[in-house]
Every structure is written in C-alpha cells, then in structure tokens.
Amino acid sequence: MADRPPPDADVTRAATDALHAWLDEAAGYPMIDAVVRDETPGRSLDGERWFLRVLGEAKGVWSLWVSAHQRSLHFEAYFTPPPERNAERFYEHLLRRNRSTDDVAFCIGDEDAVFLRSKLSLEHVSHDELDRTLGSFYGAVEDAFGTAVRLSFAKDG
C-alpha cells in the first residue's frame, strides 16, 4: 500500500474541506461535548490533528483523535488501561469484538493500554464516511466497555 503515490492536491484539498465541514457540524451533535484542534507546536510532520470529546452511556466520556496524514485520516480512541485481572478473558473479549466492529479494531498501544484505531483513505473522506466512522467507534465503545471493565476488575473472573 505504501507503494501507491500520494493523492494529488485536489483530493487532499477535498478531503480537508470535507473534514473541516464535518467537524463544524459534529460539534453540534448531542454526543459530542467538544471539538478542539490540537495546536501543539511541532507535534506532527503530517498535518492537522483534532480531538473530539464524546459523551457515551457505557463509558461516560471518551476522546477520539482524528489526524491527517499524507494518504489517510487516522482515528484513535483510548479504551482502557491494561487489565488488572483476567487478562486472557479480557483480551479474548476484545479480539472477538474485533470480528463484529465495522472498520475499527482494538489494539494494544503504549504502556499496554488498549486503543481503538481506524484509517480512512483521503479518496474516501466524505460527510457520510466520517459519520459512519464516528458511529463505528461509538458502537464499539458502547458494546465492549462494560464487559471489558467487569473482566479487568473482577475479583474471581
């Protein structure tokens, strides 16, 4: 996939415009508490990064990071710290959930924390695809969080 050339300037501009319009609209969604552009100097060589604070039921508040790269938008949400107990059952639960999540995947990140990740090719960035991606993250968090926490913190599994 890295062998393909980056999208041309028109595709990149259209994707950026679609993302900005969607972020403006998403700021008004009932499930979105805040949309903030990351203004950290020197943070990335690729492009913009945005933070969405999402309100949920299973997990009250969580964050979705959206970052622009040369060929795609990257999405990432912190899910949980590493499990304190029942690690085997905890990870089995998340791996099984990976089979039913739409275009998002549970993965292990820094310090063994669990994240949800996804990518969207710049050629496919549109209002509908961005809404679908947000919905996929929301559904994955809502569906998996309660069981993951029970497994991770249960005293006898």
Tab-separated table of C-alpha atoms in Angstrom:
chain	number	residue	atom	x	y	z
A	1	MET	CA	0.000	0.000	0.000
A	2	ALA	CA	2.892	2.399	0.679
A	3	ASP	CA	3.974	1.945	-2.950
A	4	ARG	CA	0.993	3.852	-4.281
A	5	PRO	CA	1.584	7.536	-4.906
A	6	PRO	CA	0.055	10.035	-2.511
A	7	PRO	CA	-3.222	11.589	-3.640
A	8	ASP	CA	-2.999	14.704	-5.752
A	9	ALA	CA	-3.591	18.189	-4.365
A	10	ASP	CA	-7.263	18.219	-5.429
A	11	VAL	CA	-8.018	15.012	-3.493
A	12	THR	CA	-6.139	16.268	-0.440
A	13	ARG	CA	-7.952	19.625	-0.561
A	14	ALA	CA	-11.364	17.959	-0.986
A	15	ALA	CA	-10.659	15.632	1.958
A	16	THR	CA	-9.516	18.524	4.144
A	17	ASP	CA	-12.575	20.604	3.215
A	18	ALA	CA	-14.906	17.662	3.913
A	19	LEU	CA	-13.213	17.025	7.271
A	20	HIS	CA	-13.462	20.676	8.342
A	21	ALA	CA	-17.141	20.898	7.333
A	22	TRP	CA	-17.897	17.654	9.165
A	23	LEU	CA	-16.046	18.763	12.319
A	24	ASP	CA	-18.049	22.004	12.328
A	25	GLU	CA	-21.283	20.017	12.079
A	26	ALA	CA	-20.190	17.322	14.548
A	27	ALA	CA	-19.598	19.997	17.189
A	28	GLY	CA	-23.401	20.304	17.337
A	29	TYR	CA	-24.124	16.576	17.684
A	30	PRO	CA	-25.671	15.665	21.072
A	31	MET	CA	-22.987	13.009	21.643
A	32	ILE	CA	-20.111	15.479	21.060
A	33	ASP	CA	-19.127	17.646	24.018
A	34	ALA	CA	-16.197	19.401	22.309
A	35	VAL	CA	-14.201	19.563	19.079
A	36	VAL	CA	-10.724	21.039	19.517
A	37	ARG	CA	-7.841	21.431	17.091
A	38	ASP	CA	-4.503	20.309	18.527
A	39	GLU	CA	-2.308	23.410	18.372
A	40	THR	CA	0.820	21.752	19.824
A	41	PRO	CA	3.825	23.269	18.008
A	42	GLY	CA	5.921	20.731	16.101
A	43	ARG	CA	3.545	17.939	17.054
A	44	SER	CA	3.408	16.315	13.636
A	45	LEU	CA	5.092	16.470	10.273
A	46	ASP	CA	1.968	15.196	8.529
A	47	GLY	CA	-0.852	17.594	9.218
A	48	GLU	CA	-3.691	18.660	11.432
A	49	ARG	CA	-4.934	16.759	14.452
A	50	TRP	CA	-8.309	17.143	16.126
A	51	PHE	CA	-9.707	15.986	19.450
A	52	LEU	CA	-13.394	15.135	19.894
A	53	ARG	CA	-14.755	14.658	23.413
A	54	VAL	CA	-17.537	12.087	23.075
A	55	LEU	CA	-20.334	11.512	25.598
A	56	GLY	CA	-21.450	7.919	25.975
A	57	GLU	CA	-23.518	5.745	28.246
A	58	ALA	CA	-21.287	2.737	28.983
A	59	LYS	CA	-18.176	4.937	29.196
A	60	GLY	CA	-19.330	8.398	30.239
A	61	VAL	CA	-16.714	10.445	28.381
A	62	TRP	CA	-14.030	9.376	25.945
A	63	SER	CA	-11.819	11.007	23.345
A	64	LEU	CA	-11.482	10.438	19.621
A	65	TRP	CA	-8.360	11.784	17.937
A	66	VAL	CA	-8.505	12.480	14.200
A	67	SER	CA	-5.194	13.182	12.475
A	68	ALA	CA	-4.444	14.000	8.857
A	69	HIS	CA	-1.624	12.093	7.178
A	70	GLN	CA	-0.275	12.059	3.634
A	71	ARG	CA	-2.616	9.315	2.376
A	72	SER	CA	-5.306	8.932	5.029
A	73	LEU	CA	-7.058	10.171	8.123
A	74	HIS	CA	-6.157	8.238	11.254
A	75	PHE	CA	-8.635	7.799	14.102
A	76	GLU	CA	-7.711	6.663	17.599
A	77	ALA	CA	-9.560	6.395	20.898
A	78	TYR	CA	-8.130	5.351	24.252
A	79	PHE	CA	-10.263	2.474	25.549
A	80	THR	CA	-8.823	1.143	28.838
A	81	PRO	CA	-5.585	0.658	30.728
A	82	PRO	CA	-4.176	-2.882	30.629
A	83	PRO	CA	-6.313	-5.336	32.601
A	84	GLU	CA	-5.562	-5.812	36.289
A	85	ARG	CA	-7.084	-9.308	36.336
A	86	ASN	CA	-8.390	-11.910	33.920
A	87	ALA	CA	-6.107	-10.719	31.120
A	88	GLU	CA	-6.787	-13.782	28.988
A	89	ARG	CA	-10.566	-13.362	29.157
A	90	PHE	CA	-10.270	-9.579	28.737
A	91	TYR	CA	-8.207	-9.837	25.539
A	92	GLU	CA	-10.346	-12.702	24.236
A	93	HIS	CA	-13.421	-10.487	24.674
A	94	LEU	CA	-11.818	-7.664	22.667
A	95	LEU	CA	-10.461	-9.956	19.947
A	96	ARG	CA	-13.906	-11.460	19.493
A	97	ARG	CA	-15.361	-7.944	19.325
A	98	ASN	CA	-12.887	-7.136	16.529
A	99	ARG	CA	-14.811	-9.582	14.335
A	100	SER	CA	-18.018	-7.578	14.645
A	101	THR	CA	-16.746	-3.995	14.682
A	102	ASP	CA	-17.048	-2.061	11.431
A	103	ASP	CA	-13.669	-0.758	10.293
A	104	VAL	CA	-12.323	-0.192	13.808
A	105	ALA	CA	-10.019	-2.517	15.703
A	106	PHE	CA	-8.957	-2.951	19.294
A	107	CYS	CA	-5.172	-2.863	19.661
A	108	ILE	CA	-2.521	-2.596	22.352
A	109	GLY	CA	-0.637	0.685	22.480
A	110	ASP	CA	1.839	2.464	24.704
A	111	GLU	CA	2.182	1.107	28.228
A	112	ASP	CA	-0.043	-1.821	27.165
A	113	ALA	CA	-3.159	0.364	27.188
A	114	VAL	CA	-5.975	-0.666	24.846
A	115	PHE	CA	-6.996	1.611	21.982
A	116	LEU	CA	-9.471	1.562	19.117
A	117	ARG	CA	-7.960	2.530	15.762
A	118	SER	CA	-9.060	3.073	12.192
A	119	LYS	CA	-7.907	4.715	8.958
A	120	LEU	CA	-9.828	6.308	6.113
A	121	SER	CA	-8.153	6.864	2.751
A	122	LEU	CA	-8.241	10.522	1.674
A	123	GLU	CA	-10.008	9.456	-1.524
A	124	HIS	CA	-12.930	8.206	0.592
A	125	VAL	CA	-13.313	11.117	3.017
A	126	SER	CA	-16.895	12.375	2.938
A	127	HIS	CA	-19.536	13.512	5.399
A	128	ASP	CA	-21.204	10.087	5.327
A	129	GLU	CA	-17.928	8.185	5.818
A	130	LEU	CA	-16.900	10.417	8.716
A	131	ASP	CA	-20.323	9.947	10.350
A	132	ARG	CA	-20.047	6.194	9.804
A	133	THR	CA	-16.564	6.125	11.349
A	134	LEU	CA	-17.713	8.076	14.416
A	135	GLY	CA	-20.671	5.695	14.723
A	136	SER	CA	-18.377	2.671	14.474
A	137	PHE	CA	-16.197	3.976	17.310
A	138	TYR	CA	-19.248	4.867	19.394
A	139	GLY	CA	-20.795	1.433	18.857
A	140	ALA	CA	-17.567	-0.399	19.666
A	141	VAL	CA	-17.077	1.536	22.915
A	142	GLU	CA	-20.709	1.119	23.981
A	143	ASP	CA	-20.795	-2.591	23.137
A	144	ALA	CA	-17.471	-3.637	24.673
A	145	PHE	CA	-16.676	-1.298	27.561
A	146	GLY	CA	-18.926	-2.683	30.308
A	147	THR	CA	-17.823	-6.277	29.842
A	148	ALA	CA	-14.164	-5.259	29.473
A	149	VAL	CA	-14.237	-3.363	32.778
A	150	ARG	CA	-16.036	-6.204	34.574
A	151	LEU	CA	-13.467	-8.703	33.312
A	152	SER	CA	-10.496	-6.471	34.094
A	153	PHE	CA	-11.516	-5.618	37.633
A	154	ALA	CA	-13.449	-8.757	38.672
A	155	LYS	CA	-12.058	-10.436	41.776
A	156	ASP	CA	-12.737	-14.014	40.690
A	157	GLY	CA	-13.260	-13.843	36.926
